[in-house]
Coordinates of C-alpha atoms and ligand atoms in Angstrom, one line a residue:
M30 CA -46.9 -42.3 7.3
H31 CA -46.9 -42.2 3.5
P32 CA -44.8 -45.2 2.2
N33 CA -42.5 -42.7 0.4
S34 CA -42.1 -40.5 3.4
S35 CA -39.2 -42.1 5.1
R36 CA -37.2 -42.2 1.9
E37 CA -38.1 -38.6 1.3
R38 CA -37.0 -37.7 4.8
S39 CA -33.6 -39.4 4.6
R40 CA -33.0 -37.8 1.2
I41 CA -33.6 -34.3 2.7
L42 CA -31.4 -35.1 5.7
E43 CA -28.7 -36.2 3.4
L44 CA -28.9 -32.8 1.6
E45 CA -28.9 -31.1 5.0
K46 CA -25.7 -32.8 5.9
M47 CA -24.1 -31.4 2.8
A48 CA -25.7 -28.0 3.1
R49 CA -24.4 -27.6 6.6
A50 CA -20.9 -27.2 5.2
L51 CA -22.0 -23.6 4.6
D52 CA -22.6 -23.1 8.3
P53 CA -19.3 -23.8 10.1
D54 CA -19.4 -24.5 13.9
A55 CA -17.8 -22.4 16.6
T56 CA -14.4 -24.2 16.3
E57 CA -14.3 -23.9 12.6
R58 CA -15.4 -20.3 12.7
D59 CA -12.5 -19.6 15.0
R60 CA -10.1 -21.3 12.7
L61 CA -11.4 -19.3 9.6
M62 CA -11.4 -16.1 11.5
R63 CA -7.8 -16.6 12.7
A64 CA -6.7 -17.1 9.1
A65 CA -8.4 -13.9 7.9
H66 CA -7.4 -11.9 10.9
G67 CA -3.8 -13.2 10.6
Y68 CA -3.6 -12.1 7.0
A69 CA -5.1 -8.6 7.8
Q70 CA -2.5 -8.1 10.6
R71 CA 0.3 -9.2 8.3
L72 CA -0.8 -6.9 5.5
L73 CA -1.3 -3.8 7.6
T74 CA 2.1 -4.4 9.3
E75 CA 3.8 -4.9 5.9
L76 CA 2.1 -2.0 4.2
P77 CA 5.0 0.5 4.5
E78 CA 7.3 -2.0 3.0
R79 CA 5.0 -2.9 0.1
P80 CA 4.9 -0.7 -3.0
A81 CA 1.8 1.5 -3.4
Y82 CA 1.7 0.5 -7.0
N83 CA 2.9 -2.6 -8.7
H84 CA 3.4 -2.3 -12.5
D85 CA 3.4 -6.1 -12.9
K86 CA -0.3 -7.2 -13.2
S87 CA 0.3 -10.7 -14.6
A88 CA -0.7 -12.4 -11.3
A89 CA -4.3 -11.2 -11.7
A90 CA -4.8 -13.8 -14.4
E91 CA -3.8 -16.6 -12.1
L92 CA -7.1 -16.2 -10.2
R93 CA -8.6 -18.5 -12.9
Q94 CA -7.1 -21.4 -10.8
P95 CA -8.5 -23.1 -8.8
Q96 CA -12.2 -23.0 -9.9
A97 CA -15.3 -23.4 -7.8
D98 CA -16.0 -26.9 -9.2
D99 CA -12.6 -28.1 -8.1
G100 CA -14.2 -28.7 -4.7
P101 CA -13.3 -27.1 -1.3
Q102 CA -9.9 -25.5 -0.9
P103 CA -8.0 -24.7 2.2
I104 CA -8.5 -21.1 3.5
G105 CA -4.8 -20.5 3.8
Q106 CA -4.3 -21.2 0.1
L107 CA -7.3 -19.0 -0.9
I108 CA -6.0 -16.1 1.1
E109 CA -2.6 -16.6 -0.5
R110 CA -4.2 -16.5 -3.9
F111 CA -6.1 -13.4 -3.0
D112 CA -2.9 -11.7 -1.8
E113 CA -0.9 -12.7 -4.9
S114 CA -3.6 -12.0 -7.6
V115 CA -5.7 -9.2 -6.1
V116 CA -3.8 -7.3 -3.4
R117 CA -0.3 -7.2 -5.0
P118 CA -1.0 -6.3 -8.7
G119 CA -1.8 -2.7 -9.6
L120 CA -2.7 -0.1 -6.9
L121 CA -2.8 -0.9 -3.2
P122 CA -5.6 1.6 -2.2
S123 CA -5.1 1.1 1.5
H124 CA -1.5 2.3 1.2
A125 CA -0.2 5.7 2.5
G126 CA 1.3 6.3 -0.9
H127 CA -2.0 6.3 -2.7
L128 CA -1.9 9.8 -4.0
A129 CA -3.8 9.4 -7.2
Y130 CA -7.3 10.3 -8.4
I131 CA -9.4 11.0 -5.3
P132 CA -7.9 8.5 -2.8
G133 CA -10.2 6.3 -0.8
G134 CA -9.7 5.0 2.7
G135 CA -10.2 1.7 4.5
L136 CA -10.8 2.5 8.1
Y137 CA -10.2 -0.6 10.2
A138 CA -13.3 0.1 12.3
S139 CA -15.4 0.0 9.1
S140 CA -13.9 -3.4 8.2
L141 CA -15.2 -4.7 11.6
A142 CA -18.6 -3.1 10.9
D143 CA -18.8 -4.8 7.6
Y144 CA -18.0 -8.1 9.3
L145 CA -20.7 -7.6 11.8
A146 CA -23.2 -6.4 9.1
A147 CA -22.5 -9.6 7.2
V148 CA -22.7 -12.0 10.1
T149 CA -26.0 -10.5 11.3
N150 CA -27.2 -9.9 7.8
E151 CA -29.3 -7.0 9.1
Y152 CA -31.8 -5.8 6.5
A153 CA -31.4 -2.1 5.8
G154 CA -34.0 -1.6 3.0
V155 CA -37.3 -1.6 4.9
R156 CA -38.0 -0.2 8.4
F157 CA -40.6 -2.8 9.3
V158 CA -38.0 -5.6 9.4
G159 CA -34.9 -3.6 10.2
P160 CA -36.1 -0.8 12.5
G161 CA -32.6 -0.5 14.1
S162 CA -30.6 -0.6 10.9
V163 CA -32.9 2.0 9.3
E164 CA -32.8 4.1 12.4
M165 CA -29.0 4.0 12.2
E166 CA -29.0 5.0 8.6
D167 CA -31.3 7.9 9.5
L168 CA -29.0 8.9 12.3
V169 CA -26.0 8.9 10.1
L170 CA -27.8 10.9 7.5
D171 CA -29.0 13.4 10.1
W172 CA -25.4 13.8 11.2
M173 CA -24.3 14.4 7.6
A174 CA -27.1 16.9 7.0
G175 CA -25.9 18.8 10.1
V176 CA -22.4 18.7 8.8
V177 CA -23.3 20.4 5.5
G178 CA -25.8 22.7 7.1
F179 CA -29.1 21.2 5.8
P180 CA -32.3 21.6 7.8
A181 CA -33.6 18.7 9.8
S182 CA -36.4 18.4 7.3
A183 CA -34.0 17.2 4.7
D184 CA -33.9 13.5 3.7
G185 CA -31.3 11.3 2.2
N186 CA -29.9 7.9 1.5
L187 CA -26.7 5.9 1.8
A188 CA -25.8 4.5 -1.6
S189 CA -22.9 2.4 -2.9
G190 CA -20.9 5.5 -3.9
G191 CA -21.1 8.9 -5.4
S192 CA -22.3 7.8 -8.8
I193 CA -25.5 6.1 -7.6
A194 CA -26.1 8.8 -5.0
S195 CA -25.9 11.3 -7.9
L196 CA -28.4 9.3 -9.9
T197 CA -30.8 9.3 -7.0
A198 CA -30.6 13.1 -6.8
I199 CA -31.0 13.6 -10.5
V200 CA -34.1 11.5 -10.6
A201 CA -35.5 13.6 -7.7
A202 CA -34.6 16.8 -9.6
R203 CA -36.4 15.5 -12.7
E204 CA -39.6 14.7 -10.8
A205 CA -39.5 17.9 -8.8
A206 CA -39.5 19.9 -12.0
G207 CA -42.3 17.8 -13.4
L208 CA -40.3 17.0 -16.6
R209 CA -41.8 14.4 -18.9
A210 CA -40.2 12.8 -21.9
R211 CA -41.8 15.4 -24.2
D212 CA -39.9 18.1 -22.3
F213 CA -36.5 16.6 -22.3
D214 CA -35.1 18.1 -25.4
R215 CA -36.1 21.6 -24.1
A216 CA -34.6 21.1 -20.6
V217 CA -31.2 22.5 -20.0
V218 CA -28.4 21.5 -17.6
Y219 CA -25.6 24.0 -16.6
A220 CA -22.2 22.9 -15.5
T221 CA -18.5 23.7 -16.1
P222 CA -16.5 21.3 -18.2
H223 CA -14.9 20.1 -14.9
I224 CA -18.0 18.6 -13.4
H225 CA -17.5 14.9 -12.6
Q226 CA -18.5 12.5 -15.4
C227 CA -20.9 10.6 -13.1
L228 CA -23.4 13.5 -13.4
P229 CA -23.8 13.6 -17.2
K230 CA -23.9 9.8 -16.9
A231 CA -26.6 9.9 -14.2
I232 CA -28.6 12.3 -16.5
R233 CA -28.4 9.8 -19.4
V234 CA -29.2 6.8 -17.2
A235 CA -32.2 8.8 -15.9
G236 CA -33.4 8.7 -19.5
M237 CA -32.6 12.4 -20.1
G238 CA -29.8 12.1 -22.6
E239 CA -31.6 14.5 -24.9
T240 CA -31.4 17.4 -22.4
A241 CA -29.1 20.2 -23.6
R242 CA -25.9 20.8 -21.6
R243 CA -24.3 24.3 -21.4
D244 CA -20.7 24.7 -20.6
I245 CA -20.3 27.4 -18.0
A246 CA -17.1 29.4 -18.3
V247 CA -14.4 29.1 -15.5
D248 CA -12.0 31.6 -14.0
E249 CA -8.2 31.1 -13.9
N250 CA -8.6 28.8 -10.9
L251 CA -11.1 26.6 -12.8
R252 CA -14.0 27.8 -10.7
L253 CA -17.4 28.3 -12.2
C254 CA -18.0 31.9 -13.4
P255 CA -21.4 33.1 -12.1
R256 CA -21.9 35.7 -14.7
S257 CA -21.5 33.1 -17.5
L258 CA -24.2 31.0 -15.8
S259 CA -26.6 34.0 -15.7
E260 CA -26.0 34.8 -19.3
L261 CA -26.5 31.2 -20.5
V262 CA -29.8 30.9 -18.6
A263 CA -31.1 34.2 -19.9
A264 CA -30.2 33.2 -23.5
D265 CA -32.0 29.9 -23.1
R266 CA -35.1 31.5 -21.6
A267 CA -35.2 33.9 -24.5
Q268 CA -35.3 30.9 -26.8
G269 CA -38.2 29.3 -25.0
L270 CA -36.1 26.5 -23.5
L271 CA -36.5 25.1 -19.9
P272 CA -33.5 25.9 -17.7
W273 CA -33.7 23.0 -15.2
L274 CA -30.5 22.1 -13.3
V275 CA -27.3 23.7 -12.3
L276 CA -24.4 21.5 -11.1
G277 CA -21.8 23.0 -8.8
S278 CA -18.6 21.3 -7.4
A279 CA -17.5 21.4 -3.8
G280 CA -14.1 20.2 -5.1
T281 CA -13.7 18.9 -8.6
A282 CA -12.0 15.6 -9.1
D283 CA -9.5 17.1 -11.6
T284 CA -8.0 19.9 -9.5
G285 CA -10.1 20.2 -6.3
A286 CA -11.5 23.6 -7.5
I287 CA -14.5 24.7 -5.4
D288 CA -17.2 26.6 -7.3
P289 CA -18.6 29.8 -5.8
L290 CA -21.6 27.9 -4.3
D291 CA -23.2 31.0 -2.7
R292 CA -23.3 32.9 -5.9
I293 CA -24.7 29.9 -7.8
A294 CA -27.4 29.5 -5.1
D295 CA -28.4 33.1 -5.7
I296 CA -28.8 32.5 -9.4
A297 CA -30.5 29.1 -8.9
E298 CA -33.0 30.7 -6.5
R299 CA -33.8 33.6 -8.9
E300 CA -34.1 31.4 -11.9
R301 CA -35.9 28.5 -10.1
L302 CA -33.2 26.0 -11.1
W303 CA -32.6 22.8 -9.1
F304 CA -29.1 23.3 -7.5
H305 CA -27.1 20.2 -7.1
V306 CA -23.8 20.2 -5.4
D307 CA -21.3 17.5 -6.0
A308 CA -19.5 17.4 -2.7
A309 CA -18.2 13.8 -3.2
Y310 CA -14.7 15.0 -2.6
G311 CA -14.9 18.2 -0.6
G312 CA -18.2 18.0 1.4
F313 CA -16.8 16.6 4.6
F314 CA -14.3 19.5 4.9
T315 CA -17.2 21.4 6.4
L316 CA -16.3 19.5 9.5
L317 CA -13.6 22.1 9.9
P318 CA -15.1 25.4 11.1
E319 CA -12.3 27.3 9.4
F320 CA -13.1 25.7 6.1
R321 CA -16.8 26.5 6.1
P322 CA -16.5 30.0 4.4
A323 CA -14.9 28.2 1.4
L324 CA -18.0 26.0 1.1
A325 CA -20.6 28.6 2.0
G326 CA -23.7 28.2 -0.1
M327 CA -23.6 24.4 -0.1
E328 CA -26.3 24.5 2.5
R329 CA -28.6 26.3 0.0
A330 CA -28.5 23.4 -2.5
D331 CA -31.5 21.3 -3.4
S332 CA -29.4 18.2 -3.3
I333 CA -25.8 17.3 -2.2
V334 CA -23.8 14.2 -2.8
L335 CA -21.0 13.2 -0.3
D336 CA -18.6 10.3 -0.5
P337 CA -17.8 8.9 2.9
H338 CA -15.5 6.4 1.1
K339 CA -13.3 9.3 0.2
S340 CA -13.2 12.1 2.8
M341 CA -14.4 10.1 5.7
F342 CA -11.8 7.4 4.9
L343 CA -14.2 4.5 4.7
P344 CA -13.5 1.5 2.6
Y345 CA -15.1 1.6 -0.9
G346 CA -18.8 1.2 -1.0
T347 CA -20.5 4.2 0.6
G348 CA -21.9 7.3 -1.0
A349 CA -24.6 9.6 0.4
V350 CA -27.2 11.8 -1.1
L351 CA -29.0 14.5 0.8
V352 CA -32.1 16.2 -0.6
R353 CA -33.6 19.4 0.9
N354 CA -37.2 18.6 0.0
R355 CA -38.0 15.2 1.4
D356 CA -41.2 14.9 -0.7
A357 CA -39.2 15.4 -3.9
L358 CA -37.0 12.4 -3.0
Q359 CA -40.0 10.1 -2.1
D360 CA -42.0 11.2 -5.1
A361 CA -39.2 10.1 -7.3
H362 CA -38.4 6.7 -5.7
A363 CA -41.3 5.3 -3.6
Y364 CA -43.0 2.1 -5.0
Y365 CA -45.5 -0.4 -3.7
A366 CA -45.4 -4.2 -4.1
S367 CA -48.1 -6.5 -2.7
Y368 CA -45.7 -9.1 -1.5
L369 CA -44.3 -6.4 0.8
Q370 CA -47.8 -5.3 2.0
D371 CA -47.1 -5.9 5.7
T372 CA -44.1 -3.6 5.5
V373 CA -46.2 -0.5 4.7
E374 CA -45.7 1.8 7.6
S375 CA -48.3 2.5 10.2
E376 CA -48.7 6.2 11.0
G377 CA -45.5 7.8 12.3
G378 CA -43.2 4.8 11.5
G379 CA -41.2 6.9 9.0
R380 CA -40.2 6.1 5.5
S381 CA -38.0 3.2 4.5
P382 CA -34.7 3.7 2.6
A383 CA -36.3 1.7 -0.2
A384 CA -38.8 4.6 -0.7
V385 CA -36.0 7.1 -1.3
S386 CA -33.5 5.3 -3.6
P387 CA -33.4 2.9 -6.5
E388 CA -32.4 0.1 -4.2
L389 CA -34.6 -2.3 -2.2
T390 CA -32.2 -4.8 -0.6
K391 CA -28.8 -3.3 0.1
H392 CA -25.7 -3.7 2.2
F393 CA -26.2 -2.4 5.7
R394 CA -23.9 0.6 5.1
A395 CA -24.8 2.7 8.1
L396 CA -22.8 0.5 10.5
R397 CA -19.5 1.2 8.6
V398 CA -20.1 4.9 9.1
W399 CA -21.5 4.8 12.6
L400 CA -19.0 2.5 14.2
P401 CA -15.8 4.5 13.4
L402 CA -17.5 7.8 14.1
L403 CA -18.6 6.7 17.6
L404 CA -15.6 4.6 18.3
H405 CA -13.1 7.4 17.5
G406 CA -15.3 10.5 17.9
E407 CA -15.3 13.4 15.4
E408 CA -12.0 15.0 16.4
P409 CA -9.5 12.5 14.7
F410 CA -11.5 12.9 11.5
R411 CA -11.1 16.7 11.7
A412 CA -7.4 16.4 12.4
C413 CA -6.9 14.0 9.5
L414 CA -8.7 16.4 7.0
R415 CA -6.8 19.4 8.3
E416 CA -3.5 17.4 8.0
K417 CA -4.3 16.7 4.4
L418 CA -5.0 20.3 3.6
E419 CA -1.6 21.2 5.1
L420 CA 0.2 18.4 3.3
A421 CA -1.2 19.6 0.0
R422 CA 0.0 23.2 0.6
Y423 CA 3.4 21.9 1.8
F424 CA 3.7 19.8 -1.4
H425 CA 2.6 22.7 -3.6
R426 CA 5.4 24.8 -2.1
E427 CA 8.1 22.2 -2.2
I428 CA 7.4 21.0 -5.7
G429 CA 7.7 24.6 -6.9
K430 CA 11.1 24.9 -5.1
L431 CA 12.2 21.8 -7.0
G432 CA 11.6 23.7 -10.2
F433 CA 8.3 22.3 -11.3
E434 CA 5.6 24.6 -12.8
V435 CA 2.7 24.4 -10.3
G436 CA -1.0 24.8 -10.8
P437 CA -3.0 27.2 -8.5
E438 CA -2.7 27.1 -4.7
P439 CA -4.9 24.1 -3.9
D440 CA -8.5 24.8 -2.7
L441 CA -8.6 21.3 -1.2
T442 CA -5.9 18.6 -1.3
V443 CA -5.1 18.1 -5.1
V444 CA -1.9 19.7 -6.5
T445 CA -1.3 19.8 -10.2
F446 CA 2.2 20.3 -11.6
R447 CA 4.4 19.6 -14.5
W448 CA 8.0 19.8 -15.6
V449 CA 8.7 22.2 -18.5
P450 CA 11.7 20.7 -20.3
D451 CA 14.3 22.9 -22.0
S452 CA 13.3 21.4 -25.4
G453 CA 10.8 19.0 -26.9
S454 CA 7.2 18.4 -26.1
A455 CA 6.3 19.2 -22.5
N456 CA 3.3 16.8 -22.7
A457 CA 5.4 13.9 -23.9
F458 CA 8.0 14.6 -21.2
N459 CA 5.4 14.7 -18.4
Q460 CA 3.7 11.5 -19.6
A461 CA 7.1 9.8 -19.5
L462 CA 7.6 11.3 -16.0
V463 CA 4.4 9.9 -14.6
E464 CA 5.2 6.5 -16.1
E465 CA 8.6 6.6 -14.5
T466 CA 7.0 7.2 -11.1
H467 CA 4.7 4.2 -11.8
R468 CA 7.7 2.0 -12.5
D469 CA 9.1 3.2 -9.1
G470 CA 5.9 2.4 -7.3
R471 CA 6.7 3.6 -3.8
V472 CA 4.0 6.2 -4.2
F473 CA 1.2 6.4 -6.8
M474 CA 0.4 9.7 -8.5
S475 CA -1.8 10.2 -11.6
S476 CA -2.2 12.8 -14.3
T477 CA -4.8 14.9 -16.0
T478 CA -5.0 17.3 -18.9
V479 CA -5.9 21.0 -18.2
D480 CA -6.3 23.3 -21.2
G481 CA -4.4 20.9 -23.4
R482 CA -1.5 20.6 -20.9
F483 CA -0.5 17.2 -19.5
M484 CA -0.3 17.7 -15.7
L485 CA 0.8 15.4 -13.0
R486 CA -1.5 15.2 -10.0
M487 CA -0.9 14.6 -6.3
A488 CA -4.0 14.0 -4.2
A489 CA -3.6 13.8 -0.4
L490 CA -6.7 12.2 1.1
A491 CA -5.8 8.6 2.1
F492 CA -5.9 8.6 5.9
R493 CA -2.5 6.9 6.2
T494 CA -0.8 9.6 4.1
H495 CA 1.4 11.7 6.4
L496 CA 4.4 14.0 6.1
D497 CA 6.9 11.1 5.5
T498 CA 4.7 10.0 2.5
I499 CA 4.8 13.5 0.9
D500 CA 8.5 13.8 1.4
L501 CA 8.9 10.4 -0.2
A502 CA 6.7 11.6 -3.2
L503 CA 9.1 14.6 -3.6
E504 CA 12.0 12.2 -3.6
V505 CA 10.4 9.8 -6.1
L506 CA 9.8 12.7 -8.4
R507 CA 13.4 14.0 -8.1
Q508 CA 14.8 10.5 -8.8
A509 CA 12.4 10.0 -11.8
L510 CA 13.6 13.3 -13.3
E511 CA 17.2 12.2 -12.9
R512 CA 16.4 9.0 -14.7
L513 CA 15.0 11.0 -17.5
G514 CA 18.2 13.0 -17.7
V515 CA 17.1 16.1 -15.8
H516 CA 18.8 17.4 -12.7
P517 CA 16.4 19.6 -10.8
E518 CA 18.2 22.8 -9.9
G519 CA 15.9 23.6 -7.0
R520 CA 16.7 22.9 -3.4
R521 CA 16.5 19.2 -2.5
P522 CA 13.4 18.6 -0.4
T523 CA 14.2 18.2 3.3
A524 CA 13.4 14.5 3.1
A525 CA 14.5 13.5 6.6
A526 CA 12.0 10.6 6.8
G527 CA 11.4 10.4 3.0
G528 CA 14.5 8.4 2.0
R529 CA 12.9 5.0 2.6
S530 CA 14.2 2.9 -0.3
R531 CA 13.0 -0.4 -1.7
Ligands
PLP605 C1 -15.4 10.2 -6.8 C2 -16.2 11.3 -7.2 C3 -17.5 11.1 -7.8 C4 -18.1 9.7 -8.1 O1 -18.2 9.0 -6.9 P1 -18.0 7.4 -6.9 O2 -18.1 7.1 -5.4 O3 -16.7 7.1 -7.5 O4 -19.1 6.8 -7.7 C5 -18.2 12.2 -8.1 N1 -17.7 13.5 -7.9 C6 -16.5 13.7 -7.4 C7 -16.0 15.1 -7.3 C8 -15.7 12.6 -7.1 O5 -14.5 12.8 -6.5

């Protein structure tokens, strides 16, 4: 042995002893797990008593103590800090009363899937090392392709959310059209002003900020007007521009409006445009046979984005992109690195997720989709979506009875409404009204501006939102009006279960 060897070995073993703190033994694992599980049980049990929204956000700043270099801290105290500083301030997205924006979910089965994904640390980027995790992602994507009516030859990818899924699709659209930097200022994108901001953002991130964007007119229900699209494309062709991409919405985030996807598909086909459908909100409603006519034409898209962390009720962190032409997706994203040379597939192995997305290493997302789907089966998902459609229609009717001015009958599960005061600015009044509901906090609604009018918004999509939540929302609005000095004439809502007070 080299004279220095034994000192070297004991130094390494000393380090090993310290490093092993990162790898708790079975007893310690059990203790840690009990602490986490105990907290989760307590939170989920307490949810109905907690506010959906807590105006007081000061506790978030207390996260600064303790710091990582203060040494190890007891798990109980850390979970307590997490609860005080993270879970309590602001919105509680797992709450039934999350009725704002496009609510997300938080299926319990997915939380277990995430736990197992992290414990095993399965690699989901490359098929050679993660054949099962990649197969599972393919399976989940095949299921989604079937749901939206895409052919089996389509390809796709599970991303972190709708925004990155959209970026993946936009880059495929760019490559499929063969557009190069010198073409960008002649390429044209068509969308209504209600398209989600993640799409213009994706176009800019894809380096195509110079492309022209045409605002397609909308009808009185804020749906894309096909004739306006045809006219804009014709005018651009006459000018020698390159009509490239048309964006349709299967449910806008603003109001849930569904564009006439079949008519757009006709125009896209005729004009050889890439047709992208943003179905982040509405796509999974095709699980309902009775809803399919409303989304007809989605299956003719070139690319579709879905958000399982919205309408499949998953916890945040999963979006999906589907692309009809699998070559387009691979041409845009496949790369080669010599350090990964042994991962290159032999004949028939199939492509890896890394070849169809900007990501290489990624969270093993398929498990959090697969586990709840197989554990519960499809039927409860259908019932949950159907329930939300009915709740939105119920709310739309009841809010009208209370005397609110209501937006159009909802295509999906978003209802817009406002109170028109007898005098003074309606916009200022409704802003005060939404703030009043935020101070109340039992439910959390948001607002938007449509044609210069400040509107409140109620979005029913959280899986825990049921009839009692909607009755409570009506009650919260009625009480907020009263605090602003207005006594709604309309019939009181039949709030049998809705009177839960703080
Ligand atoms: C949420 C949403 C997006 C963006 O998806 P993220 O998952 O938030 O990145 C895009 N379009 C619509 C219609 C959405 O509702």
